Structure formats: structure tokens, C-alpha cells
Amino acid sequence: MFWADELAASATGRQVINDSKTPSGTVHVGSLRGPVVVDTITRAFRDAERDVELRYGVDDLDPMDAQALLTPDAIEQFMGVPLSVVPDPAGDCHASYARHFAQVFIDTFAGLGIRPDTYYWMSEVYGSGAMDRYLRTALDAAGTIREIYRRVANVNHPDDWHPAMVICESCGRIGTTIVVGWDGERVRYECRPDLREWAKGCGHAGEVSPFGGRAKMPYNVDWAAKWDLFGVTIEPAGKDLSTRGGSRDRSDAIAREVFGNEPPRNVPYEFLNIGGKKMSTSKGLGASAAKVADVIPPEQLRLLFLRSKPNTAIEFDPAGTDAIPRLFDESDRLAAATAGREVRGELPLDHDRLFAVSLVDPEADVAAEAAAYRPAFSHLALLEQIPGVDLVERVTAEKGSSLTDRERELVEERRVAARAWLEAYAPDRARLAVHYDGVPAGAAELDDLQRSYLAALISALQAVEWNGEALQGAIFATAKQFELPAGRAFAALYLAFLGRDSGPRAGWLLTALSPEFVIARLGEAGSAGVGA
RNA sequence: GGGCGCCUAGCUCAACGGCAGAGCAAGUGACUCUUAAUCACUAGGUUCAGGGUUCGAAUCCCUGGGCGCUCACCA
């Protein structure tokens, strides 16, 4: 059974699935695995006609801690300030930094067919007072929480540490304050200059009621409180959080021992490695990660994540490899199998389910999608390199009937992807290079018969119209005259122009070149001894 | 130092206690009109190593090795 269906089958009752994200910057491809996993689990429940809700939280009360996207003077002003208060660095299109970047990932999710039932903003949840009772319980249990941190994670907070982060009344920072006292109604806090390396507190000390959005709980406590507030039953977490003594362990313990609530089921998931390395914006792999998303359409990106079980790391190396064309091929094979067509080789378990959940639209007509004509990616990449080729026309011819609107969309989507792939990743052998500056060295392999054939083509080609079909006909006809097998005839042409013994349909390739050049080259390659 | 994952054909992976398999790559061949397509065929393995359990182990257990990620600040 497909892993998500298995999970759905093993849970009883109504499910609340939750995930959340801090809107501190742009999303890279690797960080999309979590959302895709969460969405797919939700779909599995929904497909089994189970009651399920997907909630997605925006942790916009978290302090600003990434200075990469701020201007130098903004760094001093805003580091440590809640993201919901930091202005939008991209201009004035959004109310805040948090709103801007949250919109970026909401849009990204939507493009992948991920549609949470509810997006909630933690600044609003705290502001509404919904978290007040948890905050009170946590503050009352400060000693227990300090002990949990010590026991579970070996993190030692000072004895006067309390599980709350106050927004400093003086400077507005939340990342630099520490609560050192709690009298049951008000907290005493200090905004320390040296509490964090990445932000400088103003030194203010004060007393304030922490309720109604004036303070938030630290991450692990906050997480446990959300589980109870929303009745979360399943929350997948990346391996960075799922490690022993990590965030998930701490929050689990806090849920049980402080809030008296059984934590939700975890679905730990591994990451996506690009070329054997984890993705990181700081190591320059971030750029390539962003490009990955440009080259892989949503359906194939979903497949990339979903064909492996969540707890398996995914190795993906698109640079100079055929990993991307093969991802398309796999996708097409699944479609073919789902449509009931014969496919070669083995299929993954429940291949039709895998195909269905890789579709962007959860409501899509799976049978219709599977039946749609899908031109092979590598074939398109090749055609796309020949000037003057009408892709839709060619694909229509190969399909044998006119394309539906959806099929036309697929062609266009793949055309764009193929372009991007050729520019960013394609190995040299996938690139078409006409040797304009001289007969390629590979032409030395030509034998006398092939050379005579090339020479004879000069008049044969001049005798017909300069279009693909006519040239292709002449190439075949001349080969027949010379009793040269078609394969060897074509090889001669490819060697003369491309320096390799295979290539795209020769007639159409030649029409992309000027007649003068073609004739001249045939003359050079056709004379005995050239390149020998 | 702790945790998790991985190690099976050249590459990517499947098989999860019952005959080690696929895709791609490679090789051979077919093809007078899709010629980087399509089709047929071939080859490729001490399943990281060692031990154990079992009628039977790639699979379970133990020991060791290698690779990768991750945590031990914050979120």
C-alpha cells in the first residue's frame, strides 16, 4: 500500500494535521518536502473519505534573525523584532516582512496543489488571547519546563528563566528579552544587549502582563500549546527536529508533563540532497536549488518527493546528468500504466496511487490526466534546439491526432522546462552543436562509400525544395541509390555536421542551416581524405 | 559525542524471511521515412565486512567499517 494510505488506514477518528513555518526568507526546493508530505497525507485521508483538516501556521511572531535580506541600517533597527512588525523589504506591497514572505510560500504551495484548509497567523492567535491559558500554565510550571529542557535536551536555563518572550516595551524586540519573574499576573523581564549574538537588546527592564499578544512562549512550549489548542493529531517534522533530544522530544515532554496532552503522531521526514550535498543558500547550492524548481514542473516535483518514503533521504543530482529527463520518463510511465497501457519494466507498488497524488489538482480526473498524450522530455529538448521547429505541430504529428487543450499545456510546460534544463543542467551530449567552423574530427571515420554519398547529396539536395520533408526524402532516396543502409547514411551526415554518429531528424536539421553552408560542408566532407 | 538514514548491476533504486529484479547507461542486431525515435536480444552481482538466529537471510540480531545528514545556540 502507498505509504500515505497506510498511515491513513492506521489512524482512527477525525484527524487534524498541522504544519507551520517561520516566514523568514524564501523557500528552497528541499524545504518543500514537508509541505508536500503533509498535503499528501491529508489527501490520503480525504480519498479514504475520512474527516480531516489541514492547518498551516505562520510563525510571524518569531524574531527576525536573518539579516541577509535586510539593508545595513535595517539590521540594527529590526534584528530581534517580531517578523510581523518588520517592514516589507521588497517595498510596500505587503504590510510586513512576515506577510511578504508568507505570501511567497503560500503562492509556492498553491502552485504545487497544496491547499491547507486554514492558514493561521501566530501574531493573531496570541493577539486574540487564545494562548493565554497555556502561557499561564507554562509560567506556573516554569520549574518543570526548565527541568525538562535539562533532562531531555541537556539545555540548562538559569534558575530564574521563565518560558515566555516578552515584546520589549521600549525597543519592540522579542528575541532579546528574558523573563526572570512571574507573580501570577505580571512578568518581570529584561531586554539584554548580550542575550543573542544576532540581535542587541536595549537594556530596558520592566514588568508587564504577558497576555493578549504581549509575549509568546518559546518555540518548544509554543508547539506543545498549539497541539492542544487545535487538537492536532498528526504533525510531520523534518529530521532536524525529530532527532533525539531535539525539538520534537522537548515539545513531546512539555505536552505530556505540562499541558497533560498526548502529542500528535510524528512522521519524520528526511531531506532532499542535491548532488550528495544538503541544500544551503550559504554554500551556493541555494541558487541551484531555486533553479531546480524552475526546471521541474509541479507534478514531477511532487513525484520526486512522493516516490520515496518520507524517512528516506532523496539524492538528486540534476547537474550534467539525465536525472531530470528520467524523472519525466518515470512520470510518463506511471501515467501510461495508470491509463492501462502496457509499460516496460517493473512498477512501484500502487503506482496508480503514486500517480494520482503527484497530480497538482487533488480533484483532477485521474483517468483523463493519465490518458493525456505526454511527449518525451528528452525528445522535446532535442526538438527545441532545432530552429524553426513547430513543437505543437510535431507533437501533434507524433500523437496522430490533434491535441487537447490540456495536452497543449503539457507541451508548453515541458518546452519551458526543457529550455531551462538545457541552459542550466543538460550534459553536453544532450546539446546540439553544429560545427560551423570546419569538418568535425569525427568525420575521419567516414569511409569512401559514405564520402561519395555525401558528395552526391549536393546535387540531390539542390534539386528539391529546402524543407524538412523534401530533404529527408532526398536523403533516403540517395542512400538507396548508393545501396547504403539508412543508418550509415544518416551517420555520415551527422558526422559531417555534428561530429557524432547520431542526431535529430536530418532533413529538419539541415533546413535550420543555410543551403550554402550545407552544400559547402558536403563538398568538404565528401572529398576523399578530408579529416583522415 | 548523541540521533536518523543509507551502503544491492556502471548510475538511480526495488525486493523487507521464500528463485536477487527493474529503469537508465553499455553491447549486439533490426529498421526505405519518428533514426538521440521504435523494436528484439545480450551482458552485467561474494547484496560493505565478519559473526549469529533460521529448513531458508539482501531482509532479523550482534560487532565493525564507510558515506551523508542532523542535534547538542535559536526557531
Coordinates of C-alpha atoms (C1' of nucleotides) in Angstrom, one line a residue:
Chain A
M1 CA 0.0 0.0 0.0
F2 CA 1.2 3.5 -0.7
W3 CA 2.8 4.9 2.4
A4 CA 0.3 7.8 2.9
D5 CA -2.6 5.4 2.5
E6 CA -1.0 3.1 5.0
L7 CA -0.8 5.9 7.5
A8 CA -4.4 6.9 6.9
A9 CA -5.5 3.3 7.4
S10 CA -3.7 3.0 10.7
A11 CA -5.4 6.1 12.3
T12 CA -8.9 6.3 13.7
G13 CA -11.3 9.1 14.1
R14 CA -11.1 12.7 12.9
Q15 CA -7.7 14.0 12.1
V16 CA -6.1 17.4 12.4
I17 CA -2.9 17.7 10.5
N18 CA -0.7 20.7 11.3
D19 CA 2.5 22.2 9.9
S20 CA 4.0 25.6 10.3
K21 CA 6.7 27.8 9.0
T22 CA 8.6 30.8 10.1
P23 CA 8.4 33.4 7.2
S24 CA 12.0 34.5 7.5
G25 CA 13.0 34.1 3.9
T26 CA 12.4 32.5 0.6
V27 CA 11.7 28.8 0.3
H28 CA 14.1 26.4 -1.4
V29 CA 13.2 23.2 -3.1
G30 CA 14.3 21.0 -0.2
S31 CA 12.1 22.7 2.3
L32 CA 9.1 21.8 0.1
R33 CA 9.2 18.2 1.1
G34 CA 7.5 18.8 4.4
P35 CA 4.5 20.6 2.8
V36 CA 4.2 18.0 0.1
V37 CA 4.2 15.2 2.6
V38 CA 1.7 16.9 4.8
D39 CA -0.6 17.6 1.8
T40 CA -0.3 14.0 0.6
I41 CA -1.2 12.6 4.0
T42 CA -4.2 14.9 4.0
R43 CA -5.2 13.7 0.5
A44 CA -4.9 10.1 1.6
F45 CA -7.4 10.7 4.4
R46 CA -9.7 12.6 2.2
D47 CA -9.5 9.9 -0.5
A48 CA -10.5 7.4 2.1
E49 CA -13.5 9.7 2.9
R50 CA -12.2 10.4 6.4
D51 CA -12.8 13.6 8.3
V52 CA -9.5 15.6 8.1
E53 CA -8.4 19.1 8.4
L54 CA -5.1 20.6 7.3
R55 CA -3.9 23.6 9.2
Y56 CA -0.9 25.7 8.3
G57 CA 0.6 28.1 10.8
V58 CA 2.7 31.2 10.0
D59 CA 5.0 31.9 12.9
D60 CA 5.1 35.6 12.4
L61 CA 5.7 36.4 16.0
D62 CA 9.2 34.9 15.8
P63 CA 12.0 37.3 16.0
M64 CA 13.8 38.5 12.8
D65 CA 17.1 36.6 12.8
A66 CA 18.2 36.5 9.2
Q67 CA 20.0 39.7 8.2
A68 CA 20.6 38.6 4.6
L69 CA 17.5 40.3 3.3
L70 CA 17.8 43.5 5.3
T71 CA 19.7 46.7 4.4
P72 CA 22.6 47.5 6.7
D73 CA 20.7 50.2 8.7
A74 CA 17.6 48.0 8.9
I75 CA 19.7 45.2 10.5
E76 CA 20.4 47.4 13.5
Q77 CA 16.8 48.5 13.8
F78 CA 15.0 45.3 13.2
M79 CA 17.0 42.2 14.2
G80 CA 15.2 40.6 17.0
V81 CA 11.9 42.3 16.3
P82 CA 8.8 40.1 15.5
L83 CA 8.6 39.4 11.8
S84 CA 5.0 40.7 11.8
V85 CA 6.4 44.1 12.7
V86 CA 9.4 44.3 10.4
P87 CA 8.5 46.2 7.2
D88 CA 8.4 44.5 3.9
P89 CA 11.9 44.8 2.4
A90 CA 10.6 44.4 -1.1
G91 CA 8.7 47.7 -1.0
D92 CA 5.3 48.5 0.2
C93 CA 3.3 45.7 -1.4
H94 CA 2.7 43.9 1.9
A95 CA 2.0 45.1 5.5
S96 CA 5.2 43.4 6.9
Y97 CA 8.2 41.3 6.3
A98 CA 6.2 38.3 7.5
R99 CA 3.3 39.0 5.2
H100 CA 5.6 39.3 2.2
F101 CA 7.4 36.1 2.7
A102 CA 4.4 34.2 3.9
Q103 CA 2.8 35.2 0.6
V104 CA 5.7 33.8 -1.3
F105 CA 5.4 30.4 0.3
I106 CA 1.6 30.3 0.2
D107 CA 1.9 31.0 -3.6
T108 CA 4.6 28.3 -3.9
F109 CA 2.4 25.8 -2.1
A110 CA -0.6 26.7 -4.2
G111 CA 1.5 26.1 -7.4
L112 CA 2.2 22.6 -6.0
G113 CA -1.5 21.9 -5.3
I114 CA -1.1 22.3 -1.6
R115 CA -4.2 23.9 -0.2
P116 CA -4.4 24.0 3.6
D117 CA -8.0 24.4 4.9
T118 CA -6.8 27.1 7.2
Y119 CA -3.8 29.4 7.4
Y120 CA -3.4 30.9 10.8
W121 CA -1.0 33.6 12.0
M122 CA 0.5 33.3 15.4
S123 CA 0.5 37.0 15.9
E124 CA -3.3 36.9 15.6
V125 CA -3.6 33.7 17.7
Y126 CA -1.7 35.3 20.5
G127 CA -3.4 38.6 20.0
S128 CA -6.8 37.0 20.4
G129 CA -5.9 35.7 23.8
A130 CA -6.3 32.1 22.7
M131 CA -2.8 31.2 24.0
D132 CA -3.2 33.0 27.4
R133 CA -4.2 29.9 29.4
Y134 CA -1.3 28.0 28.0
L135 CA 1.0 30.8 28.7
R136 CA -0.3 31.0 32.3
T137 CA 0.1 27.2 32.8
A138 CA 3.6 27.3 31.3
L139 CA 4.7 30.2 33.6
D140 CA 3.3 28.4 36.6
A141 CA 5.2 25.3 35.6
A142 CA 8.5 27.2 34.9
G143 CA 10.5 24.9 37.1
T144 CA 9.1 21.8 35.4
I145 CA 9.9 23.2 32.0
R146 CA 13.5 24.1 33.0
E147 CA 13.8 20.5 34.3
I148 CA 12.5 19.1 31.0
Y149 CA 15.0 21.1 29.0
R150 CA 17.8 19.9 31.2
R151 CA 16.7 16.2 31.2
V152 CA 15.6 15.9 27.6
A153 CA 17.9 18.2 25.8
N154 CA 20.7 18.9 28.2
V155 CA 19.9 22.6 27.9
N156 CA 20.5 24.5 31.1
H157 CA 18.5 27.6 31.6
P158 CA 19.2 29.9 34.6
D159 CA 17.0 29.2 37.7
D160 CA 15.1 32.4 37.2
W161 CA 14.4 31.7 33.5
H162 CA 10.7 31.6 32.5
P163 CA 9.1 30.2 29.4
A164 CA 8.0 33.4 27.8
M165 CA 9.4 36.0 25.5
V166 CA 8.1 39.5 26.0
I167 CA 8.0 42.1 23.3
C168 CA 10.2 44.9 24.8
E169 CA 8.0 47.9 25.6
S170 CA 11.0 50.1 24.9
C171 CA 12.6 48.8 21.7
G172 CA 10.0 46.4 20.4
R173 CA 12.3 43.4 20.2
I174 CA 11.1 39.9 21.2
G175 CA 14.3 38.0 20.6
T176 CA 16.4 39.7 23.2
T177 CA 14.1 39.6 26.2
I178 CA 14.2 37.1 29.1
V179 CA 11.5 36.7 31.7
V180 CA 13.0 36.5 35.2
G181 CA 10.0 36.6 37.4
W182 CA 6.3 35.8 37.4
D183 CA 3.8 36.8 40.1
G184 CA 0.7 35.1 38.6
E185 CA -0.4 38.2 36.7
R186 CA 2.7 40.0 35.5
V187 CA 6.1 39.0 34.4
R188 CA 9.3 40.8 35.1
Y189 CA 11.6 40.9 32.1
E190 CA 14.9 42.3 30.9
C191 CA 15.9 43.2 27.4
R192 CA 19.5 42.2 27.3
P193 CA 22.2 43.5 24.9
D194 CA 24.1 40.3 25.1
L195 CA 21.4 37.6 25.2
R196 CA 21.8 36.8 21.5
E197 CA 24.6 37.1 19.1
W198 CA 22.4 38.1 16.2
A199 CA 20.5 40.9 17.9
K200 CA 21.2 43.5 20.6
G201 CA 18.6 44.3 23.3
C202 CA 18.1 47.8 24.5
G203 CA 18.8 47.2 28.2
H204 CA 15.3 48.0 29.3
A205 CA 13.8 46.2 32.3
G206 CA 10.1 46.2 33.1
E207 CA 7.1 44.4 34.4
V208 CA 4.1 43.7 32.2
S209 CA 1.1 41.4 31.8
P210 CA 2.2 38.8 29.2
F211 CA -1.3 38.2 27.9
G212 CA -3.1 39.1 24.7
G213 CA -0.1 39.1 22.5
R214 CA 2.4 41.0 24.6
A215 CA 4.5 37.8 24.9
K216 CA 4.9 34.5 23.3
M217 CA 6.1 31.2 24.5
P218 CA 9.4 29.9 23.3
Y219 CA 9.4 27.5 20.4
N220 CA 9.1 24.1 22.1
V221 CA 6.5 25.3 24.6
D222 CA 4.6 27.1 21.9
W223 CA 4.5 24.0 19.7
A224 CA 3.0 21.9 22.5
A225 CA 0.4 24.5 23.3
K226 CA -0.7 24.6 19.6
W227 CA -1.2 20.9 19.6
D228 CA -3.6 21.2 22.4
L229 CA -5.3 24.3 21.2
F230 CA -6.0 22.9 17.7
G231 CA -6.4 19.2 18.7
V232 CA -3.5 18.3 16.3
T233 CA -3.3 14.5 15.7
I234 CA -0.5 14.3 13.1
E235 CA 2.4 16.7 12.6
P236 CA 5.3 15.6 10.4
A237 CA 8.7 17.1 11.3
G238 CA 11.9 17.2 9.5
K239 CA 14.9 15.2 10.7
D240 CA 16.4 18.3 12.2
L241 CA 13.6 18.5 14.7
S242 CA 13.0 14.8 15.0
T243 CA 16.4 13.9 16.4
R244 CA 16.7 12.6 20.0
G245 CA 16.8 15.4 22.5
G246 CA 15.7 17.7 19.6
S247 CA 12.7 20.0 19.4
R248 CA 10.2 17.3 18.9
D249 CA 11.3 15.4 22.0
R250 CA 11.2 18.6 24.1
S251 CA 7.8 19.5 22.9
D252 CA 6.5 16.0 23.4
A253 CA 7.6 16.1 27.0
I254 CA 6.2 19.5 27.6
A255 CA 2.8 18.4 26.0
R256 CA 2.6 15.4 28.4
E257 CA 4.0 16.9 31.6
V258 CA 2.9 20.5 31.4
F259 CA -0.3 20.5 29.3
G260 CA -1.3 17.0 30.1
N261 CA -1.9 16.2 26.4
E262 CA -0.7 13.4 24.3
P263 CA 1.5 14.8 21.4
P264 CA 0.4 14.1 17.9
R265 CA 1.8 11.4 15.7
N266 CA 5.1 12.4 14.2
V267 CA 6.1 11.5 10.6
P268 CA 9.8 12.2 10.5
Y269 CA 11.0 13.0 7.1
E270 CA 14.5 13.2 5.6
F271 CA 15.8 15.9 3.4
L272 CA 16.5 16.3 -0.3
N273 CA 20.2 16.4 -1.2
I274 CA 21.3 17.9 -4.4
G275 CA 24.4 16.2 -5.7
G276 CA 25.1 14.5 -2.4
K277 CA 25.1 17.8 -0.5
K278 CA 22.4 19.3 1.6
M279 CA 20.9 22.4 0.1
S280 CA 22.1 25.6 1.6
T281 CA 21.8 29.1 0.5
S282 CA 25.1 29.9 2.1
K283 CA 27.0 27.3 0.1
G284 CA 25.8 28.4 -3.3
L285 CA 23.7 25.4 -3.7
G286 CA 20.7 27.6 -2.9
A287 CA 20.8 29.1 -6.2
S288 CA 20.8 25.8 -8.0
A289 CA 18.0 24.7 -5.7
A290 CA 15.9 27.6 -6.8
K291 CA 16.7 26.7 -10.4
V292 CA 15.6 23.1 -9.7
A293 CA 12.1 24.3 -9.1
D294 CA 12.2 26.3 -12.4
V295 CA 13.1 23.2 -14.4
I296 CA 10.8 20.7 -12.8
P297 CA 7.1 21.3 -13.2
P298 CA 5.0 20.8 -10.0
E299 CA 3.7 17.4 -11.0
Q300 CA 7.2 16.0 -11.4
L301 CA 8.4 17.8 -8.3
R302 CA 5.7 16.1 -6.3
L303 CA 6.6 12.8 -7.7
L304 CA 10.2 13.3 -6.8
F305 CA 9.2 13.8 -3.2
L306 CA 6.5 11.2 -3.1
R307 CA 8.1 8.2 -4.8
S308 CA 10.4 7.8 -1.7
K309 CA 9.1 7.1 1.7
P310 CA 9.4 10.1 4.0
N311 CA 12.1 8.7 6.1
T312 CA 14.4 8.1 3.1
A313 CA 16.8 10.8 2.1
I314 CA 16.4 11.7 -1.5
E315 CA 19.5 12.1 -3.6
F316 CA 19.0 14.2 -6.7
D317 CA 21.8 15.4 -8.9
P318 CA 20.5 17.3 -11.9
A319 CA 23.8 18.9 -13.0
G320 CA 25.2 17.3 -16.1
T321 CA 23.1 14.2 -15.7
D322 CA 19.9 12.8 -17.1
A323 CA 18.2 12.8 -13.7
I324 CA 15.6 15.3 -14.8
P325 CA 14.7 13.6 -18.1
R326 CA 14.4 10.4 -16.3
L327 CA 12.1 12.0 -13.7
F328 CA 9.8 12.9 -16.6
D329 CA 10.1 9.4 -18.1
E330 CA 9.1 7.9 -14.7
S331 CA 6.2 10.3 -14.5
D332 CA 5.1 9.3 -18.0
R333 CA 5.5 5.7 -17.3
L334 CA 3.2 6.0 -14.3
A335 CA 0.7 7.9 -16.4
A336 CA 0.8 5.2 -19.1
A337 CA 0.4 2.4 -16.5
T338 CA -2.5 4.2 -14.8
A339 CA -4.2 4.6 -18.2
G340 CA -4.0 0.9 -18.6
R341 CA -1.3 1.0 -21.3
E342 CA 1.5 -1.6 -21.4
V343 CA 4.7 -0.4 -19.9
R344 CA 8.1 -1.9 -19.8
G345 CA 9.7 -3.0 -16.6
E346 CA 8.6 -3.0 -13.0
L347 CA 6.2 -0.5 -11.5
P348 CA 6.3 0.8 -8.0
L349 CA 3.8 -0.5 -5.5
D350 CA 0.4 1.1 -6.0
H351 CA 1.7 3.1 -9.0
D352 CA -1.7 4.4 -9.8
R353 CA -2.0 6.0 -6.3
L354 CA 1.5 7.4 -6.7
F355 CA 0.5 8.9 -10.0
A356 CA -2.8 10.3 -8.5
V357 CA -1.1 12.1 -5.6
S358 CA 1.6 13.5 -7.8
L359 CA -1.1 15.4 -9.7
V360 CA -1.3 19.1 -8.8
D361 CA -5.0 19.3 -8.6
P362 CA -6.4 17.0 -5.9
E363 CA -9.8 17.0 -7.7
A364 CA -8.2 16.1 -11.1
D365 CA -9.8 13.4 -13.2
V366 CA -7.0 10.9 -12.8
A367 CA -8.0 8.8 -15.7
A368 CA -8.1 11.7 -18.0
E369 CA -4.8 13.0 -16.8
A370 CA -3.2 9.6 -17.3
A371 CA -4.6 9.3 -20.8
A372 CA -3.3 12.6 -21.9
Y373 CA -0.5 12.5 -24.5
R374 CA 2.8 13.3 -23.0
P375 CA 5.7 13.9 -25.3
A376 CA 9.0 12.5 -24.1
F377 CA 11.0 15.3 -22.4
S378 CA 14.3 14.4 -23.9
H379 CA 12.7 14.4 -27.4
L380 CA 11.3 17.8 -26.8
A381 CA 14.7 19.1 -25.5
L382 CA 16.1 17.9 -28.8
L383 CA 13.5 19.5 -31.0
E384 CA 13.6 22.7 -29.0
Q385 CA 17.2 23.1 -30.2
I386 CA 16.4 23.0 -33.8
P387 CA 15.4 26.4 -35.1
G388 CA 12.1 26.7 -36.9
V389 CA 10.6 23.6 -35.5
D390 CA 6.9 24.0 -34.6
L391 CA 6.7 21.9 -31.4
V392 CA 3.0 21.7 -31.2
E393 CA 2.8 20.6 -34.9
R394 CA 5.5 17.9 -34.4
V395 CA 3.9 16.6 -31.2
T396 CA 0.5 16.5 -33.0
A397 CA 2.0 14.5 -35.8
E398 CA 3.6 12.1 -33.4
K399 CA 0.4 11.7 -31.4
G400 CA -1.5 11.1 -34.7
S401 CA -4.4 13.3 -33.8
S402 CA -5.0 16.9 -32.6
L403 CA -4.0 17.9 -29.1
T404 CA -6.5 18.7 -26.4
D405 CA -6.1 21.9 -24.5
R406 CA -4.5 20.1 -21.6
E407 CA -2.0 18.4 -23.9
R408 CA -1.1 21.7 -25.4
E409 CA -0.5 22.9 -21.9
L410 CA 1.8 19.9 -21.2
V411 CA 3.8 20.6 -24.3
E412 CA 4.2 24.3 -23.3
E413 CA 5.1 23.3 -19.7
R414 CA 7.7 20.9 -21.0
R415 CA 9.1 23.3 -23.6
V416 CA 9.8 25.8 -20.8
A417 CA 11.3 23.1 -18.6
A418 CA 13.4 21.7 -21.5
R419 CA 14.8 25.2 -22.2
A420 CA 15.7 25.8 -18.6
W421 CA 17.3 22.3 -18.4
L422 CA 19.4 22.8 -21.4
E423 CA 20.6 26.1 -20.1
A424 CA 21.3 25.0 -16.5
Y425 CA 21.9 21.3 -16.3
A426 CA 21.9 19.3 -19.5
P427 CA 25.0 17.2 -20.2
D428 CA 27.0 18.1 -23.3
R429 CA 25.7 15.1 -25.2
A430 CA 22.2 16.4 -24.9
R431 CA 23.2 19.6 -26.5
L432 CA 23.2 20.0 -30.2
A433 CA 26.3 21.6 -31.6
V434 CA 26.7 22.2 -35.3
H435 CA 30.4 22.5 -36.2
Y436 CA 30.3 25.6 -38.3
D437 CA 34.0 26.3 -38.3
G438 CA 35.2 23.2 -40.0
V439 CA 34.6 19.5 -40.7
P440 CA 34.5 17.8 -37.2
A441 CA 37.3 15.5 -36.3
G442 CA 34.8 12.6 -36.0
A443 CA 34.3 12.8 -39.8
A444 CA 37.6 11.0 -40.2
E445 CA 35.6 7.8 -39.6
L446 CA 33.8 8.2 -42.9
D447 CA 34.5 5.5 -45.4
D448 CA 34.7 6.0 -49.2
L449 CA 31.2 5.0 -49.8
Q450 CA 29.9 7.5 -47.2
R451 CA 32.0 10.2 -48.7
S452 CA 30.7 9.6 -52.2
Y453 CA 27.3 9.6 -50.8
L454 CA 27.8 13.0 -49.2
A455 CA 29.2 14.4 -52.4
A456 CA 26.2 13.0 -54.3
L457 CA 23.8 14.7 -51.8
I458 CA 25.0 18.1 -53.1
S459 CA 23.0 17.8 -56.3
A460 CA 20.3 15.8 -54.8
L461 CA 19.5 18.4 -52.2
Q462 CA 19.8 21.3 -54.7
A463 CA 17.2 19.5 -56.8
V464 CA 14.5 19.7 -54.1
E465 CA 12.8 22.3 -52.1
W466 CA 14.5 23.4 -48.9
N467 CA 12.2 22.0 -46.4
G468 CA 12.5 19.1 -43.9
E469 CA 10.3 16.7 -45.7
A470 CA 11.8 17.2 -49.1
L471 CA 15.4 17.0 -47.8
Q472 CA 14.6 13.9 -45.7
G473 CA 13.2 12.3 -48.8
A474 CA 16.2 13.1 -50.9
I475 CA 18.5 11.8 -48.2
F476 CA 16.7 8.4 -48.2
A477 CA 16.5 8.3 -52.0
T478 CA 20.1 9.0 -52.5
A479 CA 21.0 6.4 -49.8
K480 CA 19.0 3.9 -51.7
Q481 CA 20.9 4.7 -55.0
F482 CA 24.2 4.1 -53.3
E483 CA 22.8 0.9 -51.6
L484 CA 23.9 2.5 -48.4
P485 CA 21.9 1.3 -45.3
A486 CA 19.9 4.2 -43.9
G487 CA 21.7 4.0 -40.6
R488 CA 25.1 4.5 -42.2
A489 CA 23.8 7.2 -44.5
F490 CA 22.5 9.2 -41.5
A491 CA 25.6 8.6 -39.6
A492 CA 27.6 10.2 -42.4
L493 CA 25.5 13.3 -42.3
Y494 CA 25.7 13.6 -38.5
L495 CA 29.4 13.1 -38.5
A496 CA 29.9 15.8 -41.2
F497 CA 27.8 18.4 -39.3
L498 CA 27.8 17.4 -35.6
G499 CA 30.9 15.2 -35.3
R500 CA 28.9 12.4 -33.8
D501 CA 27.1 9.4 -35.5
S502 CA 23.6 10.2 -34.4
G503 CA 21.3 13.2 -34.2
P504 CA 17.9 14.6 -34.7
R505 CA 15.9 14.0 -38.0
A506 CA 18.4 15.0 -40.6
G507 CA 16.2 16.8 -43.1
W508 CA 14.8 19.1 -40.5
L509 CA 18.3 19.7 -39.0
L510 CA 19.6 20.8 -42.4
T511 CA 16.7 23.2 -43.0
A512 CA 17.9 25.1 -39.9
L513 CA 21.2 25.7 -41.7
S514 CA 21.8 27.8 -44.8
P515 CA 21.8 25.9 -48.1
E516 CA 25.2 27.5 -48.9
F517 CA 26.7 26.1 -45.7
V518 CA 25.2 22.7 -46.2
I519 CA 26.5 22.4 -49.8
A520 CA 29.9 23.6 -48.8
R521 CA 30.2 21.2 -45.9
L522 CA 29.0 18.3 -48.0
G523 CA 31.7 19.2 -50.5
E524 CA 34.4 19.3 -47.8
A525 CA 33.4 16.1 -46.1
G526 CA 32.7 14.3 -49.3
S527 CA 36.1 14.7 -50.7
A528 CA 38.3 11.7 -50.0
G529 CA 41.0 12.1 -47.4
V530 CA 39.5 15.0 -45.5
G531 CA 40.0 14.6 -41.8
A532 CA 41.8 11.3 -42.4
Chain B
rG1 C1' 29.7 12.9 21.5
rG2 C1' 24.1 11.6 20.6
rG3 C1' 20.3 10.6 16.7
rC4 C1' 18.4 9.3 11.9
rG5 C1' 19.1 7.4 7.1
rC6 C1' 21.9 4.9 3.6
rC7 C1' 25.6 1.0 1.6
rU8 C1' 22.2 -4.4 -3.7
rA9 C1' 24.5 -4.3 -11.6
rG10 C1' 28.4 1.5 -14.3
rC11 C1' 24.2 5.1 -12.2
rU12 C1' 19.2 5.7 -9.7
rC13 C1' 16.6 2.4 -7.0
rA14 C1' 13.1 -2.1 -5.9
rA15 C1' 12.6 -6.6 -3.4
rC16 C1' 11.7 -6.2 3.8
rG17 C1' 12.1 -14.1 6.0
rG18 C1' 11.0 -17.9 0.4
rC19 C1' 14.2 -18.4 -7.1
rA20 C1' 18.3 -11.0 -6.3
rG21 C1' 15.0 -7.6 -10.1
rA22 C1' 13.7 -3.1 -13.0
rG23 C1' 14.7 1.7 -15.3
rC24 C1' 18.6 4.3 -17.4
rA25 C1' 23.6 3.6 -19.3
rA26 C1' 26.5 -0.2 -22.1
rG27 C1' 26.9 -4.0 -26.0
rU28 C1' 24.7 -6.8 -30.4
rG29 C1' 21.2 -6.7 -34.1
rA30 C1' 16.6 -4.9 -37.0
rC31 C1' 14.6 -0.6 -39.4
rU32 C1' 13.1 2.9 -47.3
rC33 C1' 10.6 7.9 -43.8
rU34 C1' 9.6 9.1 -35.5
rU35 C1' 16.7 7.3 -36.8
rA36 C1' 19.3 10.7 -29.8
rA37 C1' 12.6 7.6 -32.0
rU38 C1' 10.9 2.4 -32.0
rC39 C1' 11.7 -2.9 -31.6
rA40 C1' 14.4 -7.5 -30.3
rC41 C1' 18.3 -9.7 -27.9
rU42 C1' 22.9 -9.8 -24.7
rA43 C1' 26.0 -9.0 -20.8
rG44 C1' 26.5 -7.2 -16.1
rG45 C1' 26.1 -9.5 -8.6
rU46 C1' 30.6 -12.8 -2.8
rU47 C1' 23.6 -7.6 -1.8
rC48 C1' 30.1 -3.0 2.6
rA49 C1' 32.8 -6.9 6.0
rG50 C1' 32.6 -10.5 9.9
rG51 C1' 29.7 -13.4 13.2
rG52 C1' 24.8 -15.2 14.9
rU53 C1' 19.4 -16.9 14.6
rU54 C1' 16.8 -19.9 10.8
rC55 C1' 15.0 -25.5 6.8
rG56 C1' 16.0 -20.9 4.3
rA57 C1' 18.9 -14.0 5.3
rA58 C1' 19.9 -8.5 0.9
rU59 C1' 15.9 -8.8 4.6
rC60 C1' 16.0 -10.3 11.6
rC61 C1' 20.1 -9.8 15.8
rC62 C1' 25.3 -8.6 17.2
rU63 C1' 30.1 -6.4 16.0
rG64 C1' 33.0 -3.5 12.9
rG65 C1' 33.7 -0.2 8.5
rG66 C1' 32.3 3.7 5.1
rC67 C1' 29.1 7.8 3.4
rG68 C1' 25.6 11.6 4.3
rC69 C1' 22.5 14.5 7.0
rU70 C1' 21.1 16.2 11.8
rC71 C1' 21.2 17.8 17.1
rA72 C1' 23.9 19.5 21.3
rC73 C1' 22.5 28.2 20.3
rC74 C1' 17.7 29.9 18.3
rA75 C1' 13.4 29.0 15.9

